[in-house]
Structure formats: structure tokens, C-alpha cells
Coordinates of C-alpha atoms and ligand atoms in Angstrom, one line a residue:
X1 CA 11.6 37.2 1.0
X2 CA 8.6 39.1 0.7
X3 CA 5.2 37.0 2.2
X4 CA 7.2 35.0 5.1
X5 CA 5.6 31.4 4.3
X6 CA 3.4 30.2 7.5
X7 CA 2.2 26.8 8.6
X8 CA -1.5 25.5 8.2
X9 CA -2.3 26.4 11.9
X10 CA -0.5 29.9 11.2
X11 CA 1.4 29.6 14.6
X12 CA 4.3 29.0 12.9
X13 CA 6.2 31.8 10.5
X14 CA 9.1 29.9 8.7
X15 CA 12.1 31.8 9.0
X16 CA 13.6 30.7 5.3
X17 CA 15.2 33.2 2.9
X18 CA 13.4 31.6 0.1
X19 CA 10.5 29.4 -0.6
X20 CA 11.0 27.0 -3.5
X21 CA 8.8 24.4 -5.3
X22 CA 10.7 22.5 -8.4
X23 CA 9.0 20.4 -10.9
X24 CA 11.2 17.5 -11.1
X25 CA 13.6 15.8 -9.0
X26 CA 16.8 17.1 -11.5
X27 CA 15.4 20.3 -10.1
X28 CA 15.3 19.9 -6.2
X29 CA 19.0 18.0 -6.4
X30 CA 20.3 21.3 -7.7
X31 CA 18.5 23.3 -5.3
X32 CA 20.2 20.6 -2.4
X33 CA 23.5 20.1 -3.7
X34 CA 23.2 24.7 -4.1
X35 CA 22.1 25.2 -0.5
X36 CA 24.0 25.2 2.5
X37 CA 20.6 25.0 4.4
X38 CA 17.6 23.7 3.1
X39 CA 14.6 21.6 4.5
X40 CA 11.5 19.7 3.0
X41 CA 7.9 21.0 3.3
X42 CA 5.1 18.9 3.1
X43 CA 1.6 20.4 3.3
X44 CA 2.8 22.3 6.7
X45 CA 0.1 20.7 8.8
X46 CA 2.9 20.4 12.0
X47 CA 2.4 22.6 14.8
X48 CA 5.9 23.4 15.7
X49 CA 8.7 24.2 14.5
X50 CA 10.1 20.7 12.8
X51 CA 9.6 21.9 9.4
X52 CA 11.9 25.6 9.6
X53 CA 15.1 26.4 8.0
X54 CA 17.1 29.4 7.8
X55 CA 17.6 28.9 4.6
X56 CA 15.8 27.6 1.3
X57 CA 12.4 25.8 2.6
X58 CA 11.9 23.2 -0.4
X59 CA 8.0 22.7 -0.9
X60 CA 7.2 19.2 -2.4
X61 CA 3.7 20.1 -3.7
X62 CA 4.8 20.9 -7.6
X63 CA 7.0 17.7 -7.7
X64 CA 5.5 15.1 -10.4
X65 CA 2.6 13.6 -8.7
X66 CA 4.0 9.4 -8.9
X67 CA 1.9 7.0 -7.5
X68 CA 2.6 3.9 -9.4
X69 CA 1.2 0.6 -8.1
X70 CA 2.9 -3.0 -8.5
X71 CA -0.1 -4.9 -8.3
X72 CA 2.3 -7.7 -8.2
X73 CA 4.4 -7.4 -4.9
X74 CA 0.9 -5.7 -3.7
X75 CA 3.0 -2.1 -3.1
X76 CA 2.6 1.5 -4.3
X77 CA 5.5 4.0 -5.1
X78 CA 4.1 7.5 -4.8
X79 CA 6.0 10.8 -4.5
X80 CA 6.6 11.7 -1.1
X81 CA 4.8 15.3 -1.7
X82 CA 1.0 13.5 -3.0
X83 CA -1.5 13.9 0.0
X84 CA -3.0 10.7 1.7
X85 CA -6.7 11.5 -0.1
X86 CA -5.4 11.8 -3.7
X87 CA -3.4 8.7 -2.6
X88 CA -6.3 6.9 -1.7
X89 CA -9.0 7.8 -4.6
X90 CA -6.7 6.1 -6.8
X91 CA -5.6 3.2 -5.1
X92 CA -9.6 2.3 -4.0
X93 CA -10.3 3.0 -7.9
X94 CA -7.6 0.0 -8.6
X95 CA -9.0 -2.2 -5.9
X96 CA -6.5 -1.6 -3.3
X97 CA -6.1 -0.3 0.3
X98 CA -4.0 0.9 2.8
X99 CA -4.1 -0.4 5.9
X100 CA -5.5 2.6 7.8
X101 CA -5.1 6.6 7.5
X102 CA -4.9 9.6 9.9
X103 CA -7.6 11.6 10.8
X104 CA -6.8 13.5 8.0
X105 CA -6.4 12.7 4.5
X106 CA -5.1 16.3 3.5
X107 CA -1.2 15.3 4.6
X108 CA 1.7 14.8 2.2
X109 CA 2.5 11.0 2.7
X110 CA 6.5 11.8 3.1
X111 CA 5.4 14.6 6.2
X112 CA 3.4 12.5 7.8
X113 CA 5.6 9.4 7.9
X114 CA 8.8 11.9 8.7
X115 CA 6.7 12.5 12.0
X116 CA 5.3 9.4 12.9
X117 CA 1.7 10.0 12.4
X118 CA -0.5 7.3 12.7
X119 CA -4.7 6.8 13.0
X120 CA -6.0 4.3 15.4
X121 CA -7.0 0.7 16.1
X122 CA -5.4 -2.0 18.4
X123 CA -4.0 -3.7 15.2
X124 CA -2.5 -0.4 13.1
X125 CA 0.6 0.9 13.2
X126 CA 1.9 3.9 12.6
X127 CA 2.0 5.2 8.9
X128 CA 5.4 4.8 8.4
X129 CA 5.5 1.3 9.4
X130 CA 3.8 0.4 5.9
X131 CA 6.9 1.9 4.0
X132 CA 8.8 -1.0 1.6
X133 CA 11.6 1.7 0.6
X134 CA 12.2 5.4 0.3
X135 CA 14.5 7.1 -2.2
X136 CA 15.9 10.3 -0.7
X137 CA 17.5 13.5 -2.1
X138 CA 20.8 13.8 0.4
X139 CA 23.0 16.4 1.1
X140 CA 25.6 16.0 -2.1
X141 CA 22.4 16.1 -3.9
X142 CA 22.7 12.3 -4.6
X143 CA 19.1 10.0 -4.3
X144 CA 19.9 7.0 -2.2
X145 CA 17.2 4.5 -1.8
X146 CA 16.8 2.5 1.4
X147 CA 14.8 -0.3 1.1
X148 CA 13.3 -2.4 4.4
X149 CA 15.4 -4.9 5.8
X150 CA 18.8 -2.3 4.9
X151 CA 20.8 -1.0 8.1
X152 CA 19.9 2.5 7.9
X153 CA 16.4 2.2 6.8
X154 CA 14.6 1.9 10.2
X155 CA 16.1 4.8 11.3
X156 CA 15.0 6.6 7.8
X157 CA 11.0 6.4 7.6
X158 CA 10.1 7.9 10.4
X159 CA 13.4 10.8 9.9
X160 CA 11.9 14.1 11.4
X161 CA 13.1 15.5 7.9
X162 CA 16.7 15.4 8.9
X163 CA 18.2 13.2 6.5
X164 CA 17.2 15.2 3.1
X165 CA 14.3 15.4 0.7
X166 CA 12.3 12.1 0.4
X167 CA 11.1 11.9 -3.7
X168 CA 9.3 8.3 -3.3
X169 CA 8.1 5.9 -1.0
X170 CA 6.7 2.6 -1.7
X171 CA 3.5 1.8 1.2
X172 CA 2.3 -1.9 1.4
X173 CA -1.0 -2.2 0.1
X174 CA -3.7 -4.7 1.0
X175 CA -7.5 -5.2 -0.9
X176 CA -9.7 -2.5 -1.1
X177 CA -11.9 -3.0 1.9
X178 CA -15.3 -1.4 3.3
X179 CA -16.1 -0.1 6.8
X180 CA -19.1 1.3 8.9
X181 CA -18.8 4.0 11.6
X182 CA -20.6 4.5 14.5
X183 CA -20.4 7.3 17.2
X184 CA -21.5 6.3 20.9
X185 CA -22.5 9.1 23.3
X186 CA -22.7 9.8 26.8
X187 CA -20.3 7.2 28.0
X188 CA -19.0 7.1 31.6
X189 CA -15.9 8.5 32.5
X190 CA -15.6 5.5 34.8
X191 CA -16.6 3.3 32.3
X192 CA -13.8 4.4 29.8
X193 CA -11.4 4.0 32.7
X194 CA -13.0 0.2 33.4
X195 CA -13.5 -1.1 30.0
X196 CA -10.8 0.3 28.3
X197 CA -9.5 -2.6 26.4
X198 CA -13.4 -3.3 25.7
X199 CA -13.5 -0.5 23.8
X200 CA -10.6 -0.2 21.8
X201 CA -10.8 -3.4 20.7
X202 CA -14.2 -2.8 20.1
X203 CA -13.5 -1.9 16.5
X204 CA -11.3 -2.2 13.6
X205 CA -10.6 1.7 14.3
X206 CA -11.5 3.3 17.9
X207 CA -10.9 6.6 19.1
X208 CA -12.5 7.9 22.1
X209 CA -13.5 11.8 22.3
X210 CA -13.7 13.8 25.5
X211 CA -13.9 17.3 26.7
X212 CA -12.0 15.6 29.7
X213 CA -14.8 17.9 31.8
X214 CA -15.9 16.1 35.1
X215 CA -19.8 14.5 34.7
X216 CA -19.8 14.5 31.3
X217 CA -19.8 11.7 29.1
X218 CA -17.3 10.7 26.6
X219 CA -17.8 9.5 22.6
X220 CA -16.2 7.1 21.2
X221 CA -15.8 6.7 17.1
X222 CA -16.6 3.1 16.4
X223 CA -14.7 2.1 12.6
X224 CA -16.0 -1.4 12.0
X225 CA -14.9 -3.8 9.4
X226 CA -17.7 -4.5 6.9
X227 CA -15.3 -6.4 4.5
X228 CA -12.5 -7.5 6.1
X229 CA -9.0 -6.6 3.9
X230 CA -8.0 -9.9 2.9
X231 CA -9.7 -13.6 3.3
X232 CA -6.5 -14.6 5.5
X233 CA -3.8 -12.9 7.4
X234 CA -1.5 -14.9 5.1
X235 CA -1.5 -12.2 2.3
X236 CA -0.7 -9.3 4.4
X237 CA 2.4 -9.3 5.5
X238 CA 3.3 -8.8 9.3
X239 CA 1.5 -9.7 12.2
X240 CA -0.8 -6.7 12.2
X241 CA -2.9 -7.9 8.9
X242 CA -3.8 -11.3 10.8
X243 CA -4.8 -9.0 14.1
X244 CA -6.8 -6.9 11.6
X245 CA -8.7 -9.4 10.3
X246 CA -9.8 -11.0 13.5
X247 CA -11.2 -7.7 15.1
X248 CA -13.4 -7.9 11.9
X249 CA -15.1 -10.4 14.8
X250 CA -14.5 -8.1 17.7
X251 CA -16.0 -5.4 16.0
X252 CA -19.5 -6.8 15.3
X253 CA -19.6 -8.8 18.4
X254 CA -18.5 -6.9 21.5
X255 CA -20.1 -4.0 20.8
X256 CA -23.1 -5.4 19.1
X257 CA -22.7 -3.9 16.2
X258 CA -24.9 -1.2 15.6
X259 CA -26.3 -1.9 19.3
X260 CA -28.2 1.0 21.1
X261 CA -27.1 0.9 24.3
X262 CA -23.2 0.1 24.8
X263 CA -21.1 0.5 28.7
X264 CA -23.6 2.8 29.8
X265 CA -23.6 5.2 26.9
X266 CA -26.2 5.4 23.2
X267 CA -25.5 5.1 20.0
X268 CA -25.9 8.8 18.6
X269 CA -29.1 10.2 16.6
X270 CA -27.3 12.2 14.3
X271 CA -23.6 12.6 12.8
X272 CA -21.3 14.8 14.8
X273 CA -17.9 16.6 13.9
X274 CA -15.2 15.3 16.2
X275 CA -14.9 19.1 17.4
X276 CA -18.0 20.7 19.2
X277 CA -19.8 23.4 17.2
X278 CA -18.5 22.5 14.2
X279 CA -20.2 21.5 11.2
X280 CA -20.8 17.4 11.2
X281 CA -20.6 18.0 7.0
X282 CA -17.0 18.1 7.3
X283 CA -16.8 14.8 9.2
X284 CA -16.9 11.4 7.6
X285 CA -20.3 9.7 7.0
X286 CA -21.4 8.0 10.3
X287 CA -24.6 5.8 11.2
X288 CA -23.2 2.8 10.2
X289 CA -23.3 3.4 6.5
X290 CA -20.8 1.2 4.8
X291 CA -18.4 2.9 2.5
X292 CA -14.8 2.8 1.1
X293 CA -12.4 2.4 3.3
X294 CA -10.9 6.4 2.9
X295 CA -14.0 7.8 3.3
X296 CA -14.4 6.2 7.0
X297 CA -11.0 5.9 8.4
X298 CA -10.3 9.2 8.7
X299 CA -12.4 11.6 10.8
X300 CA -12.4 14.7 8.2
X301 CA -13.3 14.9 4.7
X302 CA -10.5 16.1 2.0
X303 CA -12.7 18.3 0.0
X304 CA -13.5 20.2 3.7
X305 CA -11.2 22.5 6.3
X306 CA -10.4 19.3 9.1
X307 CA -10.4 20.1 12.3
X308 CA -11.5 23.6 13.5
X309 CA -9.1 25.2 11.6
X310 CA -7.8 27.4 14.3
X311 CA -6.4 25.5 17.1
X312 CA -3.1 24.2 18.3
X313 CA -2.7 20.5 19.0
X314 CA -0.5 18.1 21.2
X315 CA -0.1 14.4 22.0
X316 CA 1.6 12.5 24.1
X317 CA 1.5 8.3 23.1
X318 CA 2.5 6.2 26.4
X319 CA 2.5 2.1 26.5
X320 CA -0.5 0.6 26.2
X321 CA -0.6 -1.1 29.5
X322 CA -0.9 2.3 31.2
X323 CA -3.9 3.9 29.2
X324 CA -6.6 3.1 32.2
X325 CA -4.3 5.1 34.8
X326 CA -2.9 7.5 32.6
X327 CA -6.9 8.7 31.2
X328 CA -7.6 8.6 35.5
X329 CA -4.7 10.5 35.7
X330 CA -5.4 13.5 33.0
X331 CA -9.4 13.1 34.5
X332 CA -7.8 15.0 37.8
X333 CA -6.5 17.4 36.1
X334 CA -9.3 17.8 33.5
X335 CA -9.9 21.8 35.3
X336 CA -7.1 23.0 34.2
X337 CA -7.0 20.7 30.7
X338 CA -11.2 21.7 30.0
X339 CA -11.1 25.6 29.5
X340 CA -8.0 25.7 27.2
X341 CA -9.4 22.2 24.9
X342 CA -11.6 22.5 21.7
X343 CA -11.6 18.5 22.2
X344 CA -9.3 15.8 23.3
X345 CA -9.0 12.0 21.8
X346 CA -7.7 8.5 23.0
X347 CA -6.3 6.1 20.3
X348 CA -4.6 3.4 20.1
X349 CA -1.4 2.4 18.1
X350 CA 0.3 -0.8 17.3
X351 CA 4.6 -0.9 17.8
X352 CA 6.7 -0.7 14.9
X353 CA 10.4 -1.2 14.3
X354 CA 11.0 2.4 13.3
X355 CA 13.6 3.9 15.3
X356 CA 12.2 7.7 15.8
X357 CA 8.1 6.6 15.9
X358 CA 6.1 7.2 18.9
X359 CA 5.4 3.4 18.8
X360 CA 9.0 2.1 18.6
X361 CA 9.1 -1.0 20.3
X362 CA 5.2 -0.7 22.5
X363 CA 1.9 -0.9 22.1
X364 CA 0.8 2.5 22.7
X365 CA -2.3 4.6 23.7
X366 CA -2.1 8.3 22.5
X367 CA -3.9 10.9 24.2
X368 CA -4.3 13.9 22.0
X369 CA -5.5 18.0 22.4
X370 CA -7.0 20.0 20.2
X371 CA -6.3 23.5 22.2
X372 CA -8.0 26.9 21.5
X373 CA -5.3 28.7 19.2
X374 CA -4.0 30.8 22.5
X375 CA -0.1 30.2 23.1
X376 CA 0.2 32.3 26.2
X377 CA -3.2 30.2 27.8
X378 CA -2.2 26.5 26.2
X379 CA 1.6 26.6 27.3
X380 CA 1.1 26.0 31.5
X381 CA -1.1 23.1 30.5
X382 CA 0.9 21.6 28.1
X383 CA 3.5 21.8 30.9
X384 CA 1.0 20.2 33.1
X385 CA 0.0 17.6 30.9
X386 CA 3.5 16.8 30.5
X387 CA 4.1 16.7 34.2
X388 CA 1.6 14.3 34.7
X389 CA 1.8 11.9 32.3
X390 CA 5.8 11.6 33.0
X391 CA 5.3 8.8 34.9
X392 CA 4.1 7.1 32.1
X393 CA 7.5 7.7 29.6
X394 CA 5.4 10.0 27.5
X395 CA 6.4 10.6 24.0
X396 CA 5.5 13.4 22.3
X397 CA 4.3 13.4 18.6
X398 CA 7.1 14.7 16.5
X399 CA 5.0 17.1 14.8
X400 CA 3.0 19.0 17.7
X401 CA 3.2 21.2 20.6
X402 CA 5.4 20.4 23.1
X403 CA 8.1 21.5 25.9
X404 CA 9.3 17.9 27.0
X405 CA 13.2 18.7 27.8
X406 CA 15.4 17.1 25.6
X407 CA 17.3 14.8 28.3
X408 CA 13.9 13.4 28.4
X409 CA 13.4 12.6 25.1
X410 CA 16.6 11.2 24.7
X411 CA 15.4 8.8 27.6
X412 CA 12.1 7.7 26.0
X413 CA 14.1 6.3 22.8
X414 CA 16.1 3.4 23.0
X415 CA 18.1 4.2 19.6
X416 CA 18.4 7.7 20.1
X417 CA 21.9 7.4 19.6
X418 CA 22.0 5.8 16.8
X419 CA 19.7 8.5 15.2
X420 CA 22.0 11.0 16.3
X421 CA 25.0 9.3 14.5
X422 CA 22.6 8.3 11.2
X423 CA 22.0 12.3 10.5
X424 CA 25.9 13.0 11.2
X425 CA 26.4 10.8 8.9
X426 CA 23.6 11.6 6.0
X427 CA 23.9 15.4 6.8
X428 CA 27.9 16.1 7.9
X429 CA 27.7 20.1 6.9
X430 CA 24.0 20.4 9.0
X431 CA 22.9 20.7 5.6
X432 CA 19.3 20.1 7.1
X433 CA 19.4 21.1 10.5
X434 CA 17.5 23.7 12.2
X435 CA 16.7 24.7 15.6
X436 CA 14.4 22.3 16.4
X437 CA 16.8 19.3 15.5
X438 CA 19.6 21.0 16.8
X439 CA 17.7 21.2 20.2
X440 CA 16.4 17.2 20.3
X441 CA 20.0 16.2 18.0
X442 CA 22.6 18.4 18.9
X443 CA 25.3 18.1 16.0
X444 CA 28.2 17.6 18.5
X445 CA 28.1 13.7 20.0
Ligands
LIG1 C1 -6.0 19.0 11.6 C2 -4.9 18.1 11.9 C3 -5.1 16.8 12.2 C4 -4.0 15.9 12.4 N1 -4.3 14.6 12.7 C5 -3.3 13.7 12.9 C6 -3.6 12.4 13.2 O1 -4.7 11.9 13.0 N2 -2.6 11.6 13.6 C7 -1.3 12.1 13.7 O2 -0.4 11.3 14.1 N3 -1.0 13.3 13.4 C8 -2.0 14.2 13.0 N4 -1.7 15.5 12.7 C9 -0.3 15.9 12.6 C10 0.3 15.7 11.2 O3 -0.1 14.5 10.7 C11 1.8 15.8 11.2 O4 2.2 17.1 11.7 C12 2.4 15.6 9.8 O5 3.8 15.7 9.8 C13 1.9 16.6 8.8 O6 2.3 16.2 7.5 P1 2.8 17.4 6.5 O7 2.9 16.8 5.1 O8 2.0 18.6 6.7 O9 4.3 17.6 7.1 P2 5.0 19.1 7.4 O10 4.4 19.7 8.5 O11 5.0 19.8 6.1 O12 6.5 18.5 7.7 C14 6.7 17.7 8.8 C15 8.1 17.2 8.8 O13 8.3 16.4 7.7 C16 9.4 16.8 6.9 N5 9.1 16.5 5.5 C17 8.0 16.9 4.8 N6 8.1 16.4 3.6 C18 9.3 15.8 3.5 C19 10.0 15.1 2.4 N7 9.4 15.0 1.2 N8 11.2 14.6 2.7 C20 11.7 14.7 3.9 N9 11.1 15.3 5.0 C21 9.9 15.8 4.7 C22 9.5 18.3 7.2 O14 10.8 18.8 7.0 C23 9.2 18.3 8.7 O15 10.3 18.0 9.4 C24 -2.7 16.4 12.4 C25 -2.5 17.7 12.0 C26 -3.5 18.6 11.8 C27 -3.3 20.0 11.4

């Protein structure tokens, strides 16, 4: 194949003999059931590996664009391929929500659920912890649809891509709902150390940014409830709608609001971009203006590049009772962390049930790195990240850098083995396998 295909980062060159993007599911169950070796590609926004095959690489971007919402049981079914901001336009323009969103809304919803991504806030879960059912393409070229509740269907969301080609999910949906940002600068190191539950549950949505440089002071993203999502927890299901609703109170109380000074820091003059130097256009409006929920929630805006564009990123999500020690314990390494980092974030992330998510089973704080786009430069940090949040049963995000050994990860998740045995028994042949599978889920038990 002429014009190898590349990831967004460009750090990864996908080593498929052919690229292929059907129109309609008839199409990509012939291309399944045809292929010894074949693997879904979302928008290609993962920085390793996860999404390679050696042979046909199945893009889901020309699949018909589903989102079809069932006002009545409150859920939407939308093809796995449609990104998170086309998602959310329509659903808003209907009056309904999703809980939260990344800090991206350029993702395809059935990539970033296959990973585990998630946003942040105290109360939110992961992304994939809002899926009712999925309806996957499997190896015979069959669609098999798992709904929540079923025996394999934990293990299914959140499935690294491993089990076949996801056509549809279904995501819970709650009332539209409105939110204000606010970014605080200049914020104490110690302070973030000292008052961290203060500050992530300071908001509906907190994430704290640092440069993790000694004497200088760290932002943090304030995403407050100006509506809250429903007038009850009652009507959204699961404990985390209830939580939601009360940090509605937290959020314009502990703070205060739209407060200048807050823990030693100042509410900012102007909006930022998450990453220095970059332009604050592409960011989300800040200054505690209220605005649609998917125009706040995540950091970038769709219609702009996210990020910097050219970086690498990794994150490593460790229980939630450790987030104090472990940001003391990345501060002293924060020289070797500094020169290699465009900007680093802290978020917080409510458990789920999903066997493979970085929150399976724990509260969890993720500390995330946006590196310079240098491999060579980034790779002894990583390692040194790794090292020294080990203590803290680290788990890396599924769809980033890392070079956690496998034995490791095996330890860090509690139904490992039942994963294993779920893709033996989706994917017999290896059908979707790869190297990077292989190396976390090796074939043989
Ligand atoms: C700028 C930037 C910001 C980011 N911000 C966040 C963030 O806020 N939070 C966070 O947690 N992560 C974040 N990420 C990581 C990102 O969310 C994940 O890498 C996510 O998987 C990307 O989704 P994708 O559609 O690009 O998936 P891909 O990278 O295309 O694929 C990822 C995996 O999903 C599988 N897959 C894709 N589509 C399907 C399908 N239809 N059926 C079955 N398997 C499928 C692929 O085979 C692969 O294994 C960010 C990434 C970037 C580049």
C-alpha cells in the first residue's frame, strides 16, 4: 500500500496492507468475515500502537453516521465511528446531555470507550461506563449485541479493540445542562498537595494544570454547574447522577464561585489554552460564561487543532486516596519531568464496573503529560514516571505512551483473566490481534 496510514500524532505508522472504509455495515462484515487480520480505526487519536494490524486496518469514518435517540428510556444509539462533538450538537439541539466528555470532542465514541477515556470530576466516570449496549461485528462476520447487565458485556465496552468492529453503542443520556468555567492561577504547589480533595471537589469538572516546575504555581480548570442535569438524582440512573447534582452545591460554595482569590492563587484575567503558547482561541470559553454543556466540558474546541498538535502524551490513573502523595511524589522528580513536558494535568475519575477501564473498581486520580514530540528525550522519563508512581498500582491509559511491563499490568487488573479468556473466545483465529495485544494478552493461556 502506497501512503502508509499514520496516527493523528504521526508517531505511529500503521503497518496494514490496506486501509479500508465501507459504507454500511453489509460492507465491513464482508471485509471481517474476508480478513484473516483486521482491526477498527477510530479517528487515530491513540499514541501507541493499540490501533495496528498487519493486515486490513478498517476505518469507521464512512460508516452511516446513526445517532438515534429514545427520548423514552433517555438513551442514544449512535455508530461507534461519529465523533463526540457531532454527537453532542445534536443531542444539546434535542435537549439532552451526556454526562461529561473528554478534553476533546474530536474522538470517535467507539475509540474512545475501547480505551477507557474519560474527562474529569469527582462524580464522572469514564466514558464507557455510560454505554446501555454495543452491537459488534465479530470475527465470523456476525453482529452480536451485548446489552448491560449480560455476562460478557463488562468486559466488552471498554475492549482495547480486541473483540471486533463495534457498529453502535447506546450512551445514557441525561437533560441538556449549562456550565461556567473558571481558570485559577498561581496556586501553590503545597497547596495542591494540602487541599487536594478541596479542589477537586471544588467543581462539577476539575482538572489541575502544571508545568510540575519547582516555584511555580499550578492552574486549575474550574467546570461549574450553572443548571444542574436533572431536578433529582432519581432520574439518572446510578449513583454518580445523584453525586453530580450535589457538587452543583460544592461548586458555587467552596470555591466561591467566581471568587478572586482561592488557596493562595487568582482567578485569571484572560482565557488561556491548557498548553503554554498556544492560542487560548482553540480552548473552550472561560470567565465564567455560561454555555451548553459541550462547549465547556471539554478543554478544546471541535472546529480547532486540540492540544498542540505535536506532542506525545501519557497517563497513569492511581486510586484516589493516593493523589496528595503521589503529585508530592512526581513534584521531586519534576527536573527530570519539566524539560521534556509541553504541560501536565491532574483529574479525577469515578470507578466503574468495566473490566479493562483505568477506573475498574477505584476512585482514581489521573495524572497526565503532554511531552514534546521527541521519543528518544520522552522515553527515560516515562520510565521514570513509571518507576515512581509504582508504588501507587499505576495504570496506564490504554491509548498512550507507555513501557509498564506486562506482568505488571496483569497485576493492576483484577479480571485480567477473564479478559484474556473473553477475546479467546470472541477472536479464536487472532482475527484481531496485533502486537500490542499480543504483548498485554498473549493468545496462549
Ligand atoms: C489531543 C488529545 C487529547 C486527548 N484527551 C484525552 C482525554 O481527555 N481523556 C482521555 O482519557 N484520553 C484522551 N486522549 C486519548 C484518546 O481519547 C484515546 O486515545 C482514544 O482511544 C482516541 O479515540 P479514537 O477514536 O481516536 O481511537 P483510535 O485511536 O482510532 O483507536 C483506539 C482503539 O480503539 C479501537 N477502536 C476504534 N474504533 C473501534 C470500533 N468501532 N470498534 C472496535 N474498536 C475500535 C482501535 O482498534 C484501537 O484499539 C486524547 C488524545 C489526544 C490526541
Amino acid at each position: 500500500m502506497s501512503g502508509q496510514p499514520v496516527n493523528w500524532a504521526r508517531n505511529v505508522v500503521f503497518g496494514a496492507t490496506e486501509l479500508r472504509a465501507p459504507a454500511s455495515v453489509a460492507e465491513l462484515r464482508d471485509i471481517v468475515r474476508g480478513s484473516d487480520r483486521v482491526r477498527a480505526l477510530g479517528s487515530g487519536h491513540s499514541f501507541n500502537r493499540i490501533a495496528d494490524t498487519t493486515g486490513v486496518l478498517v476505518s469507521t469514518s464512512s460508516l452511516p453516521p446513526v445517532i438515534e435517540i429514545t427520548p423514552g428510556r433517555s438513551t442514544v444509539r449512535v455508530a461507534g465511528g461519529v465523533r463526540y462533538g457531532e454527537l453532542a450538537q445534536q443531542l444539546h439541539g434535542a435537549g439532552f446531555a451526556l454526562r461529561n466528555l473528554g478534553s476533546l470532542p474530536h474522538i470517535s465514541v467507539a475509540g474512545a470507550c475501547a480505551t477507557g477515556t474519560h474527562g474529569s470530576g469527582n462524580a464522572n466516570q469514564t466514558l464507557a461506563a455510560s454505554v446501555t449496549a454495543v452491537e459488534i461485528v465479530t470475527a465470523d462476520g456476525e453482529l452480536t449485541r451485548l446489552e448491560r447487565g449480560g455476562a460478557d458485556f463488562a468486559g466488552a465496552v471498554t475492549g482495547l479493540g480486541g473483540l471486533g468492529v463495534v457498529t453502535t453503542m447506546e450512551l445514557e443520556l441525561v437533560p441538556a445542562f449549562e456550565v461556567r468555567q473558571f481558570v485559577r492561577e498561581n496556586i501553590p504547589a503545597a497547596a495542591v498537595v494540602g487541599h487536594f480533595e478541596e479542589i477537586f471537589s471544588s467543581a462539577y469538572s476539575v482538572t489541575v494544570f502544571t508545568g510540575w516546575r519547582a516555584g511555580s504555581g499550578h492552574r486549575v480548570w474550574q467546570k461549574q454547574l450553572v443548571s444542574p442535569p436533572v431536578e433529582s438524582g432519581a432520574a439518572v440512573p446510578g449513583a454518580a447522577g445523584a453525586a453530580a447534582v450535589q457538587s452543583v452545591t460544592a461548586g458555587s460554595g467552596a470555591a466561591g464561585g467566581g471568587a478572586a482569590s482561592w488557596l493562595g492563587g487568582r482567578l485569571a484575567g484572560g482565557p488561556h489554552n491548557p498548553v503554554p503558547g498556544m492560542a487560548a482561541e482553540n480552548a473552550t470559553e472561560q470567565m465564567g460564561v455560561p454555555g451548553p454543556w459541550h462547549e465547556r466540558l471539554p478543554h478544546f474546541r471541535l472546529a480547532f487543532t486540540p492540544s498542540s498538535g505535536e506532542e506525545l502524551q501519557s497517563e497513569y490513573l492511581v486510586p484516589r486516596e493516593s493523589g496528595g502523595a503521589a503529585t508530592e511524589t512526581l513534584a521531586r522528580i519534576g527536573d527530570r519531568i519539566a524539560p521534556v513536558l509541553q504541560i501536565a494535568e491532574i483529574r479525577t475519575i469515578a470507578a466503574d464496573d468495566l473490566w479493562m477501564s483505568m477506573a475498574f473498581e477505584r476512585d482514581t486520580v489521573g495524572f497526565h503529560f503532554t511531552w514534546r514530540q521527541d521519543d528518544a528525550a520522552v522515553a527515560p522519563v516515562v520510565a521514570a514516571v513509571e518507576d515512581a508512581l509504582a508504588p501507587f498500582a499505576a495504570r496506564p491509559h490504554w491509548g498512550k505512551v507507555f513501557s509498564t511491563p506486562p506482568e505488571t499490568i496483569r497485576g493492576l487488573y483484577p479480571r485480567w483473566a477473564d479478559f484474556a479468556a473473553l477475546l479467546r473466545r470472541y477472536d479464536p483465529a487472532g482475527k484481531f490481534r496485533n502486537e500490542f495485544m499480543d504483548r498485554y494478552f498473549p493468545p496462549a493461556p
